[in-house]
Each structure stands twice: as C-alpha cells, then as structure tokens.
mmCIF file of C-alpha atoms in Angstrom:
data_model
loop_
_atom_site.group_PDB
_atom_site.id
_atom_site.type_symbol
_atom_site.label_atom_id
_atom_site.label_comp_id
_atom_site.label_asym_id
_atom_site.label_seq_id
_atom_site.Cartn_x
_atom_site.Cartn_y
_atom_site.Cartn_z
ATOM 1 C CA MET A 1 94.417 106.492 107.643
ATOM 2 C CA LYS A 2 91.487 105.175 109.125
ATOM 3 C CA GLY A 3 90.563 105.866 112.793
ATOM 4 C CA LYS A 4 90.983 108.857 115.029
ATOM 5 C CA ILE A 5 94.553 109.862 116.976
ATOM 6 C CA SER A 6 93.924 111.584 119.747
ATOM 7 C CA HIS A 7 97.362 111.161 121.318
ATOM 8 C CA ILE A 8 101.006 109.911 119.759
ATOM 9 C CA GLY A 9 103.448 107.807 122.039
ATOM 10 C CA LEU A 10 106.905 108.006 119.944
ATOM 11 C CA VAL A 11 109.664 105.568 120.619
ATOM 12 C CA ALA A 12 112.459 107.380 118.921
ATOM 13 C CA GLY A 13 115.626 106.484 117.849
ATOM 14 C CA ASP A 14 118.280 108.882 116.020
ATOM 15 C CA LYS A 15 118.230 110.511 112.946
ATOM 16 C CA ASN A 16 115.353 112.773 111.350
ATOM 17 C CA LEU A 17 112.565 110.654 111.591
ATOM 18 C CA PRO A 18 111.277 111.085 115.316
ATOM 19 C CA PHE A 19 111.542 115.256 114.327
ATOM 20 C CA LEU A 20 108.973 114.871 111.573
ATOM 21 C CA ILE A 21 106.511 112.819 113.943
ATOM 22 C CA CYS A 22 106.790 115.881 116.317
ATOM 23 C CA ASP A 23 105.974 118.198 113.541
ATOM 24 C CA PHE A 24 103.288 115.805 112.027
ATOM 25 C CA ALA A 25 101.161 116.169 115.775
ATOM 26 C CA ARG A 26 101.629 119.914 116.127
ATOM 27 C CA GLN A 27 100.461 120.564 112.460
ATOM 28 C CA ASN A 28 97.464 118.393 113.105
ATOM 29 C CA ASN A 29 96.816 119.113 116.709
ATOM 30 C CA VAL A 30 97.565 115.929 117.792
ATOM 31 C CA GLU A 31 99.153 115.428 121.738
ATOM 32 C CA ILE A 32 102.249 113.924 121.189
ATOM 33 C CA SER A 33 104.640 111.998 123.977
ATOM 34 C CA VAL A 34 108.184 110.857 123.464
ATOM 35 C CA MET A 35 110.038 107.781 124.828
ATOM 36 C CA GLY A 36 113.786 108.576 123.562
ATOM 37 C CA ILE A 37 116.076 105.242 123.521
ATOM 38 C CA ARG A 38 119.040 105.900 125.292
ATOM 39 C CA GLY A 39 122.223 106.095 123.236
ATOM 40 C CA CYS A 40 120.090 106.887 119.927
ATOM 41 C CA VAL A 41 117.880 109.851 120.307
ATOM 42 C CA SER A 42 119.262 113.203 119.408
ATOM 43 C CA ASP A 43 118.716 115.402 122.637
ATOM 44 C CA PRO A 44 117.018 118.540 120.946
ATOM 45 C CA LEU A 45 114.415 116.430 120.124
ATOM 46 C CA LYS A 46 113.343 116.800 124.013
ATOM 47 C CA LYS A 47 112.403 120.511 122.948
ATOM 48 C CA LYS A 48 109.726 119.306 120.206
ATOM 49 C CA VAL A 49 107.296 117.953 123.067
ATOM 50 C CA LYS A 50 105.726 119.623 125.858
ATOM 51 C CA LYS A 51 107.520 119.358 129.610
ATOM 52 C CA GLY A 52 106.546 115.866 131.411
ATOM 53 C CA SER A 53 105.919 114.408 127.956
ATOM 54 C CA TYR A 54 109.353 113.033 127.278
ATOM 55 C CA ARG A 55 111.242 110.485 128.982
ATOM 56 C CA GLU A 56 114.266 108.757 127.996
ATOM 57 C CA PHE A 57 114.319 104.813 128.531
ATOM 58 C CA TYR A 58 116.670 101.931 127.681
ATOM 59 C CA LEU A 59 115.641 100.062 124.541
ATOM 60 C CA SER A 60 115.329 96.962 127.059
ATOM 61 C CA GLU A 61 112.909 99.087 129.072
ATOM 62 C CA LEU A 62 109.599 98.081 127.603
ATOM 63 C CA SER A 63 107.583 97.641 130.582
ATOM 64 C CA LYS A 64 108.635 101.397 131.436
ATOM 65 C CA THR A 65 107.681 102.797 128.172
ATOM 66 C CA ILE A 66 104.144 100.893 128.152
ATOM 67 C CA SER A 67 103.834 102.482 131.656
ATOM 68 C CA PHE A 68 104.735 105.913 130.493
ATOM 69 C CA PHE A 69 102.435 105.687 127.863
ATOM 70 C CA LYS A 70 99.314 105.031 129.684
ATOM 71 C CA SER A 71 100.250 107.402 132.386
ATOM 72 C CA GLN A 72 99.924 110.082 129.290
ATOM 73 C CA ASN A 73 96.907 108.342 127.627
ATOM 74 C CA VAL A 74 98.453 107.417 124.811
ATOM 75 C CA ASP A 75 96.218 105.930 121.911
ATOM 76 C CA THR A 76 98.417 105.326 119.084
ATOM 77 C CA VAL A 77 102.376 104.382 118.944
ATOM 78 C CA VAL A 78 104.842 105.050 116.191
ATOM 79 C CA LEU A 79 108.418 103.439 116.470
ATOM 80 C CA VAL A 80 110.858 105.246 114.300
ATOM 81 C CA GLY A 81 114.936 106.251 114.045
ATOM 82 C CA GLY A 82 117.608 103.960 113.725
ATOM 83 C CA VAL A 83 118.636 101.730 117.030
ATOM 84 C CA GLY A 84 122.214 100.961 115.853
ATOM 85 C CA HIS A 85 123.917 102.829 119.165
ATOM 86 C CA ALA A 86 120.942 101.839 121.783
ATOM 87 C CA LYS A 87 122.140 101.347 125.174
ATOM 88 C CA ILE A 88 121.225 98.144 126.783
ATOM 89 C CA LYS A 89 120.813 96.590 130.068
ATOM 90 C CA PRO A 90 119.632 93.472 131.832
ATOM 91 C CA THR A 91 115.833 93.805 132.430
ATOM 92 C CA PHE A 92 113.141 91.277 132.753
ATOM 93 C CA ASP A 93 112.298 92.298 129.734
ATOM 94 C CA LEU A 94 115.109 91.405 127.723
ATOM 95 C CA ILE A 95 115.267 88.094 129.552
ATOM 96 C CA ARG A 96 111.789 87.061 128.536
ATOM 97 C CA THR A 97 112.709 88.557 125.090
ATOM 98 C CA PHE A 98 115.552 86.392 124.400
ATOM 99 C CA PHE A 99 113.642 83.074 125.764
ATOM 100 C CA LYS A 100 111.142 83.922 123.081
ATOM 101 C CA LEU A 101 113.764 84.479 120.202
ATOM 102 C CA ILE A 102 115.255 81.404 120.417
ATOM 103 C CA PHE A 103 112.501 79.772 118.690
ATOM 104 C CA MET A 104 112.642 82.319 115.841
ATOM 105 C CA LYS A 105 114.572 82.225 112.616
ATOM 106 C CA ASN A 106 114.525 85.711 111.903
ATOM 107 C CA ARG A 107 115.489 87.329 115.430
ATOM 108 C CA TYR A 108 116.111 90.638 114.081
ATOM 109 C CA ASP A 109 112.159 90.994 112.369
ATOM 110 C CA GLY A 110 111.357 88.797 115.668
ATOM 111 C CA ILE A 111 112.350 91.584 118.175
ATOM 112 C CA LEU A 112 110.018 94.432 116.254
ATOM 113 C CA ARG A 113 107.552 91.752 116.111
ATOM 114 C CA LEU A 114 107.372 90.687 119.976
ATOM 115 C CA VAL A 115 107.607 94.498 120.354
ATOM 116 C CA ILE A 116 104.691 95.505 118.606
ATOM 117 C CA SER A 117 102.684 92.755 120.164
ATOM 118 C CA GLU A 118 103.164 94.109 123.477
ATOM 119 C CA PHE A 119 102.064 97.613 122.965
ATOM 120 C CA GLU A 120 98.880 96.079 121.069
ATOM 121 C CA LYS A 121 98.207 93.618 124.163
ATOM 122 C CA ASN A 122 98.406 96.636 126.396
ATOM 123 C CA GLY A 123 95.789 98.535 124.086
ATOM 124 C CA PHE A 124 97.683 100.443 122.072
ATOM 125 C CA HIS A 125 97.153 100.919 118.117
ATOM 126 C CA VAL A 126 100.762 100.719 116.379
ATOM 127 C CA VAL A 127 100.993 102.414 113.163
ATOM 128 C CA GLY A 128 104.004 103.082 110.361
ATOM 129 C CA ILE A 129 105.409 106.608 109.760
ATOM 130 C CA GLN A 130 104.003 106.066 106.311
ATOM 131 C CA ASP A 131 100.528 105.678 107.701
ATOM 132 C CA LEU A 132 100.729 109.111 109.083
ATOM 133 C CA MET A 133 102.401 110.782 106.412
ATOM 134 C CA PRO A 134 102.223 108.811 103.077
ATOM 135 C CA GLU A 135 103.855 111.561 101.054
ATOM 136 C CA LEU A 136 107.214 110.171 102.341
ATOM 137 C CA LEU A 137 106.834 107.054 100.316
ATOM 138 C CA ILE A 138 109.005 106.927 97.235
ATOM 139 C CA LYS A 139 107.102 106.884 94.071
ATOM 140 C CA LYS A 140 108.360 104.993 91.261
ATOM 141 C CA GLY A 141 110.323 107.182 88.492
ATOM 142 C CA VAL A 142 113.791 109.441 88.638
ATOM 143 C CA LEU A 143 113.683 111.859 91.584
ATOM 144 C CA THR A 144 116.537 113.615 90.572
ATOM 145 C CA ASP A 145 117.578 115.866 87.677
ATOM 146 C CA VAL A 146 121.069 113.825 87.087
ATOM 147 C CA LEU A 147 119.908 110.397 85.093
ATOM 148 C CA PRO A 148 121.378 106.893 84.891
ATOM 149 C CA SER A 149 122.991 105.942 81.815
ATOM 150 C CA LEU A 150 121.746 103.173 79.702
ATOM 151 C CA HIS A 151 124.451 101.198 81.307
ATOM 152 C CA ASP A 152 123.050 102.156 85.023
ATOM 153 C CA ILE A 153 119.998 100.971 84.099
ATOM 154 C CA ASP A 154 121.549 97.278 82.857
ATOM 155 C CA ASP A 155 122.592 97.197 86.634
ATOM 156 C CA ALA A 156 119.743 98.124 88.047
ATOM 157 C CA LYS A 157 117.518 95.927 86.158
ATOM 158 C CA PHE A 158 120.091 93.125 87.339
ATOM 159 C CA GLY A 159 120.438 94.700 90.732
ATOM 160 C CA PHE A 160 116.771 94.651 91.633
ATOM 161 C CA GLU A 161 116.133 91.301 90.677
ATOM 162 C CA MET A 162 119.242 90.041 93.122
ATOM 163 C CA ALA A 163 118.389 92.130 95.665
ATOM 164 C CA LYS A 164 115.131 90.538 95.992
ATOM 165 C CA LYS A 165 116.615 87.320 95.858
ATOM 166 C CA PHE A 166 119.232 88.206 98.696
ATOM 167 C CA ALA A 167 116.348 90.049 100.545
ATOM 168 C CA LYS A 168 114.112 86.188 100.656
ATOM 169 C CA THR A 169 117.263 85.242 103.160
ATOM 170 C CA ASP A 170 116.651 87.536 105.832
ATOM 171 C CA ARG A 171 120.233 88.980 106.110
ATOM 172 C CA GLY A 172 119.426 92.188 104.587
ATOM 173 C CA GLN A 173 117.786 94.360 102.014
ATOM 174 C CA SER A 174 120.317 96.130 100.198
ATOM 175 C CA ILE A 175 123.402 95.185 97.567
ATOM 176 C CA ILE A 176 125.820 96.774 95.613
ATOM 177 C CA VAL A 177 126.179 96.243 91.737
ATOM 178 C CA GLN A 178 128.494 97.116 89.028
ATOM 179 C CA ASN A 179 128.761 95.955 85.785
ATOM 180 C CA LYS A 180 125.765 93.473 86.502
ATOM 181 C CA LYS A 181 127.563 91.958 89.096
ATOM 182 C CA VAL A 182 127.092 91.972 92.773
ATOM 183 C CA VAL A 183 129.921 93.359 94.391
ATOM 184 C CA ALA A 184 128.662 93.391 98.346
ATOM 185 C CA VAL A 185 125.605 92.551 100.211
ATOM 186 C CA GLU A 186 124.226 94.125 103.629
ATOM 187 C CA LYS A 187 124.747 92.954 106.921
ATOM 188 C CA PHE A 188 123.525 93.668 110.357
ATOM 189 C CA SER A 189 125.252 96.844 110.572
ATOM 190 C CA GLY A 190 123.448 98.522 107.774
ATOM 191 C CA THR A 191 123.294 100.092 104.343
ATOM 192 C CA ASP A 192 125.834 102.769 105.285
ATOM 193 C CA GLU A 193 128.430 100.395 106.733
ATOM 194 C CA LEU A 194 127.732 98.569 102.807
ATOM 195 C CA ILE A 195 128.695 101.193 101.096
ATOM 196 C CA ASN A 196 131.489 102.087 102.738
ATOM 197 C CA ARG A 197 133.088 98.212 102.393
ATOM 198 C CA SER A 198 131.802 98.190 99.064
ATOM 199 C CA LYS A 199 134.756 100.531 98.008
ATOM 200 C CA LYS A 200 137.599 97.789 98.233
ATOM 201 C CA HIS A 201 135.537 95.455 95.711
ATOM 202 C CA LEU A 202 134.692 98.071 93.138
ATOM 203 C CA CYS A 203 136.606 98.258 89.612
ATOM 204 C CA GLY A 204 137.021 102.025 89.589
ATOM 205 C CA THR A 205 133.927 104.385 89.315
ATOM 206 C CA GLY A 206 130.479 103.194 88.750
ATOM 207 C CA GLY A 207 127.783 100.833 90.154
ATOM 208 C CA ILE A 208 124.728 101.611 92.201
ATOM 209 C CA LEU A 209 123.104 100.745 95.678
ATOM 210 C CA VAL A 210 119.797 98.766 95.108
ATOM 211 C CA LYS A 211 117.813 98.616 98.079
ATOM 212 C CA VAL A 212 114.527 96.871 98.336
ATOM 213 C CA LEU A 213 111.853 95.690 101.354
ATOM 214 C CA LYS A 214 112.044 92.068 102.754
ATOM 215 C CA PRO A 215 109.095 89.428 102.467
ATOM 216 C CA GLN A 216 107.429 89.618 105.630
ATOM 217 C CA GLN A 217 109.146 92.750 106.800
ATOM 218 C CA GLU A 218 107.412 94.339 109.728
ATOM 219 C CA GLN A 219 106.783 97.829 108.029
ATOM 220 C CA ARG A 220 105.592 99.744 110.990
ATOM 221 C CA ALA A 221 108.723 99.783 112.493
ATOM 222 C CA ASP A 222 111.197 98.778 109.629
ATOM 223 C CA ILE A 223 110.741 100.218 106.463
ATOM 224 C CA PRO A 224 113.604 100.826 104.300
ATOM 225 C CA VAL A 225 114.403 104.599 104.425
ATOM 226 C CA LEU A 226 117.014 107.003 102.239
ATOM 227 C CA GLY A 227 118.591 110.085 103.593
ATOM 228 C CA VAL A 228 121.247 112.412 103.408
ATOM 229 C CA ASN A 229 123.812 110.646 104.837
ATOM 230 C CA THR A 230 123.012 107.476 102.293
ATOM 231 C CA ILE A 231 123.551 109.991 99.398
ATOM 232 C CA LYS A 232 126.890 111.180 100.629
ATOM 233 C CA ASN A 233 128.385 108.012 101.073
ATOM 234 C CA ILE A 234 127.140 106.821 97.930
ATOM 235 C CA ALA A 235 128.901 109.890 96.323
ATOM 236 C CA SER A 236 131.729 109.278 98.305
ATOM 237 C CA ALA A 237 132.103 105.538 97.131
ATOM 238 C CA GLY A 238 132.135 106.762 93.356
ATOM 239 C CA LEU A 239 128.638 104.653 92.808
ATOM 240 C CA ASN A 240 126.307 106.287 90.312
ATOM 241 C CA GLY A 241 123.367 106.219 92.069
ATOM 242 C CA VAL A 242 120.739 104.337 93.949
ATOM 243 C CA VAL A 243 117.874 102.197 93.090
ATOM 244 C CA ILE A 244 115.086 101.838 95.860
ATOM 245 C CA GLU A 245 112.084 99.665 95.747
ATOM 246 C CA ALA A 246 109.004 102.363 95.232
ATOM 247 C CA ASP A 247 105.856 102.544 97.516
ATOM 248 C CA ASN A 248 107.947 100.257 100.141
ATOM 249 C CA ALA A 249 110.431 103.221 101.224
ATOM 250 C CA ILE A 250 110.517 106.280 102.514
ATOM 251 C CA ILE A 251 112.673 109.467 101.844
ATOM 252 C CA ASP A 252 113.976 110.956 104.987
ATOM 253 C CA ASP A 253 113.902 115.096 104.563
ATOM 254 C CA ARG A 254 112.942 114.903 100.884
ATOM 255 C CA GLU A 255 114.143 118.199 99.804
ATOM 256 C CA ASN A 256 117.655 117.948 100.954
ATOM 257 C CA VAL A 257 118.067 114.725 100.166
ATOM 258 C CA ILE A 258 117.148 115.331 96.295
ATOM 259 C CA LYS A 259 119.374 118.540 96.426
ATOM 260 C CA THR A 260 122.074 116.522 97.706
ATOM 261 C CA ALA A 261 121.611 114.092 94.920
ATOM 262 C CA ASN A 262 121.872 116.516 92.525
ATOM 263 C CA ASP A 263 124.769 118.490 93.962
ATOM 264 C CA LEU A 264 126.963 115.380 94.158
ATOM 265 C CA GLY A 265 125.948 114.157 90.947
ATOM 266 C CA VAL A 266 124.130 110.715 91.869
ATOM 267 C CA PHE A 267 120.531 109.576 90.785
ATOM 268 C CA ILE A 268 117.622 108.169 92.632
ATOM 269 C CA ILE A 269 114.977 105.780 91.087
ATOM 270 C CA GLY A 270 112.014 104.405 92.738
ATOM 271 C CA SER A 271 111.162 101.317 91.208
ATOM 272 C CA ASP A 272 108.521 98.255 91.246
ATOM 273 C CA GLY A 273 111.267 96.075 89.431
ATOM 274 C CA LYS A 274 110.368 97.669 85.622
ATOM 275 C CA PHE A 275 112.261 100.026 84.320
ATOM 276 C CA PHE A 276 111.704 102.389 81.356
#
C-alpha cells in the first residue's frame, strides 16, 4: 500500500483478525497500540502488545479511543473483528451519533462511515486489513480439494445473481440457495445465524451459502470474512459449500479454514459471478 506506516492503532473486535494485525505489525517492525472493544475483544490479545499500549473501551467511547491513539502517536487506524456482542453505555459520542443516523438510510454502514470520518478528522489514516495484508483476499477459483457438482454450479450461478440483488437492499450480503431457490436471507445477526436458521427451510441435504459485497459497503471496516466457524456451521447444516465474492472478501486463518473445509467435505469457491 502507498505511504509509510510507523504506528498502527488497532480497534479490535472478536475472533482472529485482530491477532493477524498484531502479527503483521511485529513482522514489519511497526509499532502498534490496541483499543479492545469491551464485550468482544479476546483477552489474550493484550499479550500481543507492549505494556501501556493496550486499553479497553466501550464501543460508544470514540472520543476516548481517539485520545488514546493520539497519546500513543498513532498515524494509521485499522478496525477489524466482529462487534456483535459489544457492550454499550450512554455517552455524548453515542447521542451525537444517534442524531446523525436519523437522517441516514443505511444506519449500519452509516455508523462505520461516521466512525471513520471522526478518525480522519483527527488526522489519522484509516485503512482496511486487506490494504495491509492483500494475501488474505479470496481469489477466483475453487480453494478446496472438495469440488462442486454440476448441480452445485447451477445453484452457485443462480445464487450469486440473487445475492447481488439482495445486497442492493442493504439488508444483508448472504443468502442460502438450494435447488435454484433462495431458502433464507441474512439478517443483522449475521451469517452464522443465517445458516442455523436455514436448517428448517432446507429439503434434506445440499444447497450452498453465497456471500457477496454490498454496493457502497465501507470495506475499510466491513469487508466480508470467511472463517472456520462458518465452515463448521455449513457442514452442520448439511450444505455442500460456499461461494464468496472474489477480491472483495477475505479468509481468516486460511490454512485452517481450507483444512477444515476439506475434512468436512465442504467446497469453497471464490467467484466474480462467472463460473466454469
């Protein structure tokens, strides 16, 4: 990526991605300070940074986060990890954000843009994890030894088109398809909840998960991610595999994700909407 980074400020949610950023900083001799989101951040993350460079704040305490990063001489901010279990407390930041969101159509993406805007107003450069680690981006093709059947490919073609149409509604970015029929769509609770909910709508086994990027999605803070838990849930639901948009999504812990998929008989396809 363009520009030299001397000190990363990491806003860390849950799961594995925050650990990858810490590893990136260590391997590239870049300083890092971490703001862990209360209710989300994994406790061992604090051991990844030097003493005094780790704090935990509520998701609604943006001003405190900015002050902490300024005191640490941070120049580049990265926001990664899920925030579904974040703890919230009433703050002036929260009230101000609420009134701004009233006038926004897409409030979830609106929150992300407001947060990024506040960091940028205070002189920070905000980047996505894919800007630092482009090797995490999912490329076009089949990633697994497990291959899709011709029937799966038919579902994939149909599902990708339907997922793109659904994404335009701003309600979500993932759907479940079986026999060229959409059986369930994503809600705010996320992809894993979608998979679990789809079980009661499936006709026996088979079907696929399709996950794409929403139009105008703020990729610096909300790029689609494929992880081990999703692969396990796909297998548990009896789905055959997952299609995820190539070059617009990342894979968390690639080696483990692909091994788990192969072990469980789940295929992974990166696609731009065109299939073999």
